[in-house]
mmCIF file of C-alpha atoms and ligand atoms in Angstrom:
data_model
loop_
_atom_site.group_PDB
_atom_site.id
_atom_site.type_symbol
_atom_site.label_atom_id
_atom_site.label_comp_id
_atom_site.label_asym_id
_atom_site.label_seq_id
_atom_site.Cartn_x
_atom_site.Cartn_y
_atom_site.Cartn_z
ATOM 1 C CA UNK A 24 30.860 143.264 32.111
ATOM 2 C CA UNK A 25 28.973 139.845 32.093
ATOM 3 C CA UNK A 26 28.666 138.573 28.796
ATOM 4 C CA UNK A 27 25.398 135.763 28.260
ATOM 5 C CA UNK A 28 26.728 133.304 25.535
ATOM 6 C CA UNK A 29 23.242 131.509 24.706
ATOM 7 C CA UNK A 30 21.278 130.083 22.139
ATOM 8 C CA UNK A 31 19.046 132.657 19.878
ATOM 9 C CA UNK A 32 15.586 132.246 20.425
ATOM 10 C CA UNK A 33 13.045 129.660 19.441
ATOM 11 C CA UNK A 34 9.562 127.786 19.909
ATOM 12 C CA UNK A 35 8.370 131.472 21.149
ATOM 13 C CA UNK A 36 10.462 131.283 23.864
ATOM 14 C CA UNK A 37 13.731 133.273 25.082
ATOM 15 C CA UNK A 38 15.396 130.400 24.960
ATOM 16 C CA UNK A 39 15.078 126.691 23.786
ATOM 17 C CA UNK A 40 17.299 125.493 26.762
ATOM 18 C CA UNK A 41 16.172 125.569 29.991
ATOM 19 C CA UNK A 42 20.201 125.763 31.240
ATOM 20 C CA UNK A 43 19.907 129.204 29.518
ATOM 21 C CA UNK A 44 16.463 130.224 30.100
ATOM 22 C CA UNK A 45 17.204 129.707 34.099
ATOM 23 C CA UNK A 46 20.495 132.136 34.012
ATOM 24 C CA UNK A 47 18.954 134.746 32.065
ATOM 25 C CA UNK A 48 15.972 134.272 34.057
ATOM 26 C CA UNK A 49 18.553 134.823 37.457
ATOM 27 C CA UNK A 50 19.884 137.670 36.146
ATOM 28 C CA UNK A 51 16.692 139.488 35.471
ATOM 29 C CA UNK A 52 15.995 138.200 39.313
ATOM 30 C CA UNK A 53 19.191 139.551 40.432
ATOM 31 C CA UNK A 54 18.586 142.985 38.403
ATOM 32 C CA UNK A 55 22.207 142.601 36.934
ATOM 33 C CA UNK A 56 23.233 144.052 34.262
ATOM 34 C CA UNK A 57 24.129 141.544 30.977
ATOM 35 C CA UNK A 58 25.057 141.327 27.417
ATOM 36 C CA UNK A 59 23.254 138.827 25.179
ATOM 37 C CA UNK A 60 25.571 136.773 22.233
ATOM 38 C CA UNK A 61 23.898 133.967 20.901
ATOM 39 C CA UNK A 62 26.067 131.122 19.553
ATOM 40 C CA UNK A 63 24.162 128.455 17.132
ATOM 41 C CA UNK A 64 25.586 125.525 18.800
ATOM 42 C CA UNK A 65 27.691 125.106 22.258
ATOM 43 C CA UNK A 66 31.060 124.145 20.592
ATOM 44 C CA UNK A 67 31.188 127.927 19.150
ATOM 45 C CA UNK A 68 30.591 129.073 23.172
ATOM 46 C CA UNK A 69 33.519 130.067 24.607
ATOM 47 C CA UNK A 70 33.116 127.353 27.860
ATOM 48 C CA UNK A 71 31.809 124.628 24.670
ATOM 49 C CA UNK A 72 28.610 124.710 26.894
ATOM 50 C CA UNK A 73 25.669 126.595 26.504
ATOM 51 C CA UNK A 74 24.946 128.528 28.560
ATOM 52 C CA UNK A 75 28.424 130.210 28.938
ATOM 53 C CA UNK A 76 29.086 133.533 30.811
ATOM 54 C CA UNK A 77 32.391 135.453 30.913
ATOM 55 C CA UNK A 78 32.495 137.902 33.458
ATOM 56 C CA UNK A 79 35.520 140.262 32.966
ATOM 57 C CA UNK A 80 37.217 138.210 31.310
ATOM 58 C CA UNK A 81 36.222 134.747 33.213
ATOM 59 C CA UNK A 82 34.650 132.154 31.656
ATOM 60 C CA UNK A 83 31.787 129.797 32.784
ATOM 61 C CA UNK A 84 30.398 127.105 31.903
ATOM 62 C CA UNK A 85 27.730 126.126 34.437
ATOM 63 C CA UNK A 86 24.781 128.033 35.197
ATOM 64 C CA UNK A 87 25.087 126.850 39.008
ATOM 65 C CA UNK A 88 28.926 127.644 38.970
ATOM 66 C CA UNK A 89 27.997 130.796 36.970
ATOM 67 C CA UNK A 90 25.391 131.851 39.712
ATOM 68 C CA UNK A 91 27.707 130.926 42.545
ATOM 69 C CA UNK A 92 30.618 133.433 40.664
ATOM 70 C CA UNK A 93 28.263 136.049 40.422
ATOM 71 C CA UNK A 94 26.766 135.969 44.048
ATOM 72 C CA UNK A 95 30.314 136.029 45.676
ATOM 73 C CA UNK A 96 31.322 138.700 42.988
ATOM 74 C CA UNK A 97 28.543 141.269 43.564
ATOM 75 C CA UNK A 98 27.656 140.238 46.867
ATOM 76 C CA UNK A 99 24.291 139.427 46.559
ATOM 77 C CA UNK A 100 21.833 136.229 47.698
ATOM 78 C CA UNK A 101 18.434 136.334 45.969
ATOM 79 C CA UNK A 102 17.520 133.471 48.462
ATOM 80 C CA UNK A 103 18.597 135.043 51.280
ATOM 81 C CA UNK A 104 15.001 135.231 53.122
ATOM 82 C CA UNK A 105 15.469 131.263 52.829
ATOM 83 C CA UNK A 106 16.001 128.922 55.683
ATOM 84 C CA UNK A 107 18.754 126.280 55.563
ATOM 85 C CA UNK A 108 15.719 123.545 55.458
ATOM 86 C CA UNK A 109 14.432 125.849 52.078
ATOM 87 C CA UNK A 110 17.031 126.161 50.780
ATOM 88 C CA UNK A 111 18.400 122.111 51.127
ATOM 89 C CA UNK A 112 14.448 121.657 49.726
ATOM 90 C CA UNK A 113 15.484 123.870 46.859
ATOM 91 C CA UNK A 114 18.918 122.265 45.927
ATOM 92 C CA UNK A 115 16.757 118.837 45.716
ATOM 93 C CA UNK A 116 13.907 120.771 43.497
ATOM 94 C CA UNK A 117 16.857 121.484 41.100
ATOM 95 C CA UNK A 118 18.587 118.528 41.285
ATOM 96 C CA UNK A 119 15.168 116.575 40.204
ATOM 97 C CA UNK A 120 14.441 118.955 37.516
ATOM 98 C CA UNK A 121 18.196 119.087 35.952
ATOM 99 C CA UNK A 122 19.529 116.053 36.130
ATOM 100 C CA UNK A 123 16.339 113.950 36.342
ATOM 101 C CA UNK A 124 13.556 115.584 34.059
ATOM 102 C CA UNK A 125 15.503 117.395 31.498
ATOM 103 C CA UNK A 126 16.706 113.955 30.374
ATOM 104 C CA UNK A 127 12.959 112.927 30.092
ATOM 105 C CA UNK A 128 11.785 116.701 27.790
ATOM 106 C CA UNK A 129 15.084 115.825 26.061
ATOM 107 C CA UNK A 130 14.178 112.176 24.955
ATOM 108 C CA UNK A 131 11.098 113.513 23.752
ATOM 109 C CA UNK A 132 12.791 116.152 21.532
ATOM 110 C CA UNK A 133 15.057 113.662 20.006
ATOM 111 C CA UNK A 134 13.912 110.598 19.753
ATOM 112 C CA UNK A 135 10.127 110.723 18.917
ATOM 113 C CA UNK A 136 10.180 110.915 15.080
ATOM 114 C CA UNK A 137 7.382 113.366 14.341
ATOM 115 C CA UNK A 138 8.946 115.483 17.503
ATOM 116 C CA UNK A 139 12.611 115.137 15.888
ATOM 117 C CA UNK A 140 11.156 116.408 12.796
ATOM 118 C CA UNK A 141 10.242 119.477 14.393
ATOM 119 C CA UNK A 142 13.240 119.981 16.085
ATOM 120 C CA UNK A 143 15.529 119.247 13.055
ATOM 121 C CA UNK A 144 14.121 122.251 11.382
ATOM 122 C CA UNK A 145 14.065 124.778 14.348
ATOM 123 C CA UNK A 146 18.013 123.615 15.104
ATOM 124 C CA UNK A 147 19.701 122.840 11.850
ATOM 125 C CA UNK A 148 16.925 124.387 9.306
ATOM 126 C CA UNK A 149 19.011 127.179 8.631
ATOM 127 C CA UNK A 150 22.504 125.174 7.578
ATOM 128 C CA UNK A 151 23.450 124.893 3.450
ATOM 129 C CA UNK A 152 24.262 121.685 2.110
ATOM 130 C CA UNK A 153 26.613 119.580 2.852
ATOM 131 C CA UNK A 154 26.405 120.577 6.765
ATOM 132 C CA UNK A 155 22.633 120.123 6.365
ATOM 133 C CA UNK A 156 23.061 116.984 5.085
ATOM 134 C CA UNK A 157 25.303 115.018 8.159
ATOM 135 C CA UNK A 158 25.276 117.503 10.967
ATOM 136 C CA UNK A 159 21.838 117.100 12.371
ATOM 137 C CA UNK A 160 22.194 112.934 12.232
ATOM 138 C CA UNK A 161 25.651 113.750 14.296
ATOM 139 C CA UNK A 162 23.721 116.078 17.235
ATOM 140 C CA UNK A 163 21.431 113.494 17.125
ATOM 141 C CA UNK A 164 23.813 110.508 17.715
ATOM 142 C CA UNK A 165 25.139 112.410 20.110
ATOM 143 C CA UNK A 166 21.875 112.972 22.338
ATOM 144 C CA UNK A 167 20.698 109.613 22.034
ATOM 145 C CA UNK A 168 24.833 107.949 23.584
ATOM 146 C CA UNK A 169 23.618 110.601 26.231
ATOM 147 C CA UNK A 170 20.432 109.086 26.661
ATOM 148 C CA UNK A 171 21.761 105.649 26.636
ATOM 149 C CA UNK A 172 23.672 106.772 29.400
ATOM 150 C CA UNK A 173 21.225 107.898 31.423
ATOM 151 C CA UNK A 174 19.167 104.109 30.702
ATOM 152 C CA UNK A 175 16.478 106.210 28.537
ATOM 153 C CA UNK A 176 17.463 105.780 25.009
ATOM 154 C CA UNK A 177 16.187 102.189 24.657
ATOM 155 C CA UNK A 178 13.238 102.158 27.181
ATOM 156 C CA UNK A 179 9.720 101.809 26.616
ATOM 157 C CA UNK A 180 8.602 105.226 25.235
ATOM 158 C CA UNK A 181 5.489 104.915 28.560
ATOM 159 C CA UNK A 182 7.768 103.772 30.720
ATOM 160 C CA UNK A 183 10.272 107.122 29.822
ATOM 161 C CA UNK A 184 7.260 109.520 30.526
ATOM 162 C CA UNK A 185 5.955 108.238 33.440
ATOM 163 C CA UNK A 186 8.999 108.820 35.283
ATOM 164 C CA UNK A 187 8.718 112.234 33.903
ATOM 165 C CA UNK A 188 5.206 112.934 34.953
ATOM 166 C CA UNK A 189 6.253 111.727 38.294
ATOM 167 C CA UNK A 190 8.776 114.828 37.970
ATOM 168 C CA UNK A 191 6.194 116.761 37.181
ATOM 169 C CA UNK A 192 3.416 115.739 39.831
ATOM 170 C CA UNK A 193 5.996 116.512 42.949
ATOM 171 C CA UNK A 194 6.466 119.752 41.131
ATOM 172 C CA UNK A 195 2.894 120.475 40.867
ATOM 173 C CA UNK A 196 2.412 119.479 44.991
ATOM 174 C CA UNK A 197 5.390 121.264 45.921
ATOM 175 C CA UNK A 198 3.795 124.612 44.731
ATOM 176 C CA UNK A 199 0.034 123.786 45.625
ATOM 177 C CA UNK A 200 -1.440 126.990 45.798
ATOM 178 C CA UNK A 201 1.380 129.206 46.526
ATOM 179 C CA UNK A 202 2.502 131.973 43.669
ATOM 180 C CA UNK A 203 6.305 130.682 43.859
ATOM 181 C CA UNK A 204 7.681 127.605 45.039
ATOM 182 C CA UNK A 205 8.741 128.824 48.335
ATOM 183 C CA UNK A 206 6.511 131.431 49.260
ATOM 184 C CA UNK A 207 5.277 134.817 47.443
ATOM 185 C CA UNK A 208 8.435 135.833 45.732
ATOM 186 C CA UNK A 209 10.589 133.874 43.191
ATOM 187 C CA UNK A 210 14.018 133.225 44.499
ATOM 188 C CA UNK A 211 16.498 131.333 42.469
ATOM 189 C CA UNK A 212 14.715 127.702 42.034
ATOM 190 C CA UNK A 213 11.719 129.693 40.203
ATOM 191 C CA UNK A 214 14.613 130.496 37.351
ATOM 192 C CA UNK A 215 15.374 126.723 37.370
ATOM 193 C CA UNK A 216 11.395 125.061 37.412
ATOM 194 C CA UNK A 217 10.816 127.916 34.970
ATOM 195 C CA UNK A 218 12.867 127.162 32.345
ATOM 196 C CA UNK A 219 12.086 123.761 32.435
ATOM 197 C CA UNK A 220 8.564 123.924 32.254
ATOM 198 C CA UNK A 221 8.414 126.840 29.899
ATOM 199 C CA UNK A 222 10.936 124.256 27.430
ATOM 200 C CA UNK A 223 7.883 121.685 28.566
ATOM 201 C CA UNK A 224 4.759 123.557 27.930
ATOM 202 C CA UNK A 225 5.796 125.720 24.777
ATOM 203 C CA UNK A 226 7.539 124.125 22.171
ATOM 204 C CA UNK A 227 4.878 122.481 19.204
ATOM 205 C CA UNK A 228 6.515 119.221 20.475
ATOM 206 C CA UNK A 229 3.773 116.684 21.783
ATOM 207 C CA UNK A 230 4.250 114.008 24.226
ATOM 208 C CA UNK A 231 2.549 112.797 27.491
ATOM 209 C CA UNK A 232 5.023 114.408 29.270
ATOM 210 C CA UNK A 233 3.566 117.758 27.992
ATOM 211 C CA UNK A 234 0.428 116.777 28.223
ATOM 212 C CA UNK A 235 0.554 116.061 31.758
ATOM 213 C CA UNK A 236 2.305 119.163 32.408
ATOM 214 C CA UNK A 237 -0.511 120.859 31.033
ATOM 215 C CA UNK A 238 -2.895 119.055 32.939
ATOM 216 C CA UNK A 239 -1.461 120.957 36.075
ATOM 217 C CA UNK A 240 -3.325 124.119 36.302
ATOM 218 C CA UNK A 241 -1.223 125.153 39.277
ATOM 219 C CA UNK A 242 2.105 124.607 37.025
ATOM 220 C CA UNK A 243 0.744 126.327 33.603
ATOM 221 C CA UNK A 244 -0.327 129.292 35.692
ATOM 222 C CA UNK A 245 3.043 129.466 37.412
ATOM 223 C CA UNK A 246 4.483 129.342 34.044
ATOM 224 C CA UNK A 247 2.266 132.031 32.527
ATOM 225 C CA UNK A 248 3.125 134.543 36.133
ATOM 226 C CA UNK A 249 6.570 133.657 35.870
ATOM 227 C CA UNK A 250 6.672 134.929 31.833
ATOM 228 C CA UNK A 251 4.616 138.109 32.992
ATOM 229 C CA UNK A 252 7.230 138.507 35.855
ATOM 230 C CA UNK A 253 10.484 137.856 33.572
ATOM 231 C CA UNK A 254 10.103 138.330 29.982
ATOM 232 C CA UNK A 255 6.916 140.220 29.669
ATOM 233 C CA UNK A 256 7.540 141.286 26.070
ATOM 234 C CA UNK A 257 8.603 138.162 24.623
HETATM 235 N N1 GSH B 15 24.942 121.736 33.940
HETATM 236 C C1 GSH B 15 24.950 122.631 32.820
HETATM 237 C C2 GSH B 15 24.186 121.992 31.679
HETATM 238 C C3 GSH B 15 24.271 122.794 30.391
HETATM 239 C C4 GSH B 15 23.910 121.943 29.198
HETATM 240 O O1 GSH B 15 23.836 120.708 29.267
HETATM 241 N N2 GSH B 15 23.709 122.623 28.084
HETATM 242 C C5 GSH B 15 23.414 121.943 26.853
HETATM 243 C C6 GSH B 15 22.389 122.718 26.049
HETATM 244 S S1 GSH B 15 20.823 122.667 26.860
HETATM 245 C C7 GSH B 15 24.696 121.846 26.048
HETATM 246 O O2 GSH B 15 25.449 122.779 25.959
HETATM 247 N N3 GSH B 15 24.934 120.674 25.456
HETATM 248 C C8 GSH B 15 26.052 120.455 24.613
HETATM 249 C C9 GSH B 15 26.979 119.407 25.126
HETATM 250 O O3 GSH B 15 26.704 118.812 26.183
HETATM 251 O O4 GSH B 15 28.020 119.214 24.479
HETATM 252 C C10 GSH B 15 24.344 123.969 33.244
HETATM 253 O O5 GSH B 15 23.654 124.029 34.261
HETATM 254 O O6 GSH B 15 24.623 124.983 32.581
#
C-alpha cells in the first residue's frame, strides 16, 4: 500500500508544492496505485517533509528517494527508452529546476508583500486565534533563514528574477517544439518541470518570474498538455 502524505489542494492546482505535485504526477506516470492524506503543514507528515510516502510501512521523505524506492520495489523504469546521455541531461534539468528555481518561485511567494498576502491566507487562513496570530510570521521566518541561505533573501528583487527567468529560458529551449522534454512521451523529468511550472504559472501570485514564464508559449502549452495528460479533472 503506498500512502501519499501531501498538502490539500490550492491556487486550482493539485498541489501547491511542486515536491508533491511531481510524485503524484510520477505515480499517475507509473500507473501505481496510491492513497492520498493531506497533512496542513510538513511537521504533521510522518518523514516532517512534504511530500512523504510510506510504502508498507516505510517511510520517505524525498520524492527522488521515494521514486528510486518505488522503481526497485515494483520493478519498473518510466525512463527506460532513455539513453545514458538523456538521462544525465535529465538529472541536470531537475537539478536546475529543484534546487535552483524553486528557491527563485519561493522568494516570490514569501517575500513580496502583496504576494505574501496572498499566500498568508491560502496557508494559514484557516487557523483560530492565537495560532493565527504568530504561526504564519514563524513559517515565514523560517523561509526567508532559507533564503538567506541560498544568498536570495537580501538581493535585489531584479536581480532574484533574472536568475529565475534564466531558469526558465533554458527550459523553454530545451523543449523547443517537442511535446515532452525528451521526445513524444513524458518520462519522469516531465513530473518534475511540471510541477514547477504549474506552481509558476497558476497561483494569483504576480512576479516577473511568472510573467516571463508566461511569455513562453512553448512552456504554457506544455503546462496546459501536461494537466490534460495528468489531472484532467482538476
Ligand atoms: N527534496 C525534497 C524537498 C521537499 C520540500 O522541500 N518540501 C517542502 C514543501 S514544498 C517542505 O516540506 N518544507 C518544510 C521544511 O523544509 O521543513 C523532495 O524532493 O521531496
Amino acid at each position: 500500500m503506498i500512502a501519499l502524505y501531501q498538502f490539500p489542494p490550492a491556487f486550482g492546482l493539485p498541489n501547491p508544492s511542486p515536491f508533491c505535485m511531481k510524485l503524484e504526477t510520477w505515480l499517475r506516470l507509473a500507473g501505481l496505485e496510491y492513497e492520498v492524506r493531506t497533512v496542513t503543514s510538513p511537521g504533521k507528515a510522518p518523514g516532517g517533509k512534504l511530500p512523504s510516502l510510506v510504502v508498507d510501512g516505510k517511510t520517505l521523505t524525498d520524492s527522488a528517494a521515494a521514486i528510486r524506492h518505488l522503481e526497485q520495489q515494483f520493478q519498473l523504469d518510466v525512463d527506460s527508452p532513455l539513453s545514458a546521455e538523456q538521462r544525465a541531461v535529465c538529472e541536470a534539468i531537475e537539478r536546475l529546476l529543484e534546487d535552483h528555481l524553486y528557491w527563485i518561485m519561493l522568494y516570490s511567494r514569501w517575500m513580496v508583500p502583496a504576494n505574501w498576502r496572498v499566500v498568508r491566507r491560502t496557508f494559514f487562513g484557516d487557523l483560530r486565534f492565537p495560532l493565527s496570530a504568530y504561526l504564519p510570521g514563524i513559517a515565514q521566518r523560517q523561509v526567508r533563514s532559507m533564503l538567506q541561505a541560498q544568498g536570495l533573501a537580501e538581493r535585489p528583487r531584479d536581480e532574484v528574477y533574472a536568475l529565475g527567468c534564466r531558469d526558465i529560458d533554458v527550459l523553454s529551449t530545451l523543449l523547443g517544439k517537442k511535446p515532452f522534454l525528451i521526445g513524444e512521451e513524458p518520462v519522469r523529468v516531465d513530473c518534475c518541470a511540471y510541477g514547477m511550472l504549474a506552481n509558476i504559472i497558476k497561483p494569483p501570485v504576480e512576479s516577473k518570474l511568472k510573467a516571463h514564464t508566461l511569455d513562453q508559449t512553448n512552456l504554457v502549452a506544455y503546462y496546459e498538455r501536461m494537466s490534460e495528460r495528468f489531472f484532467p479533472a482538476e
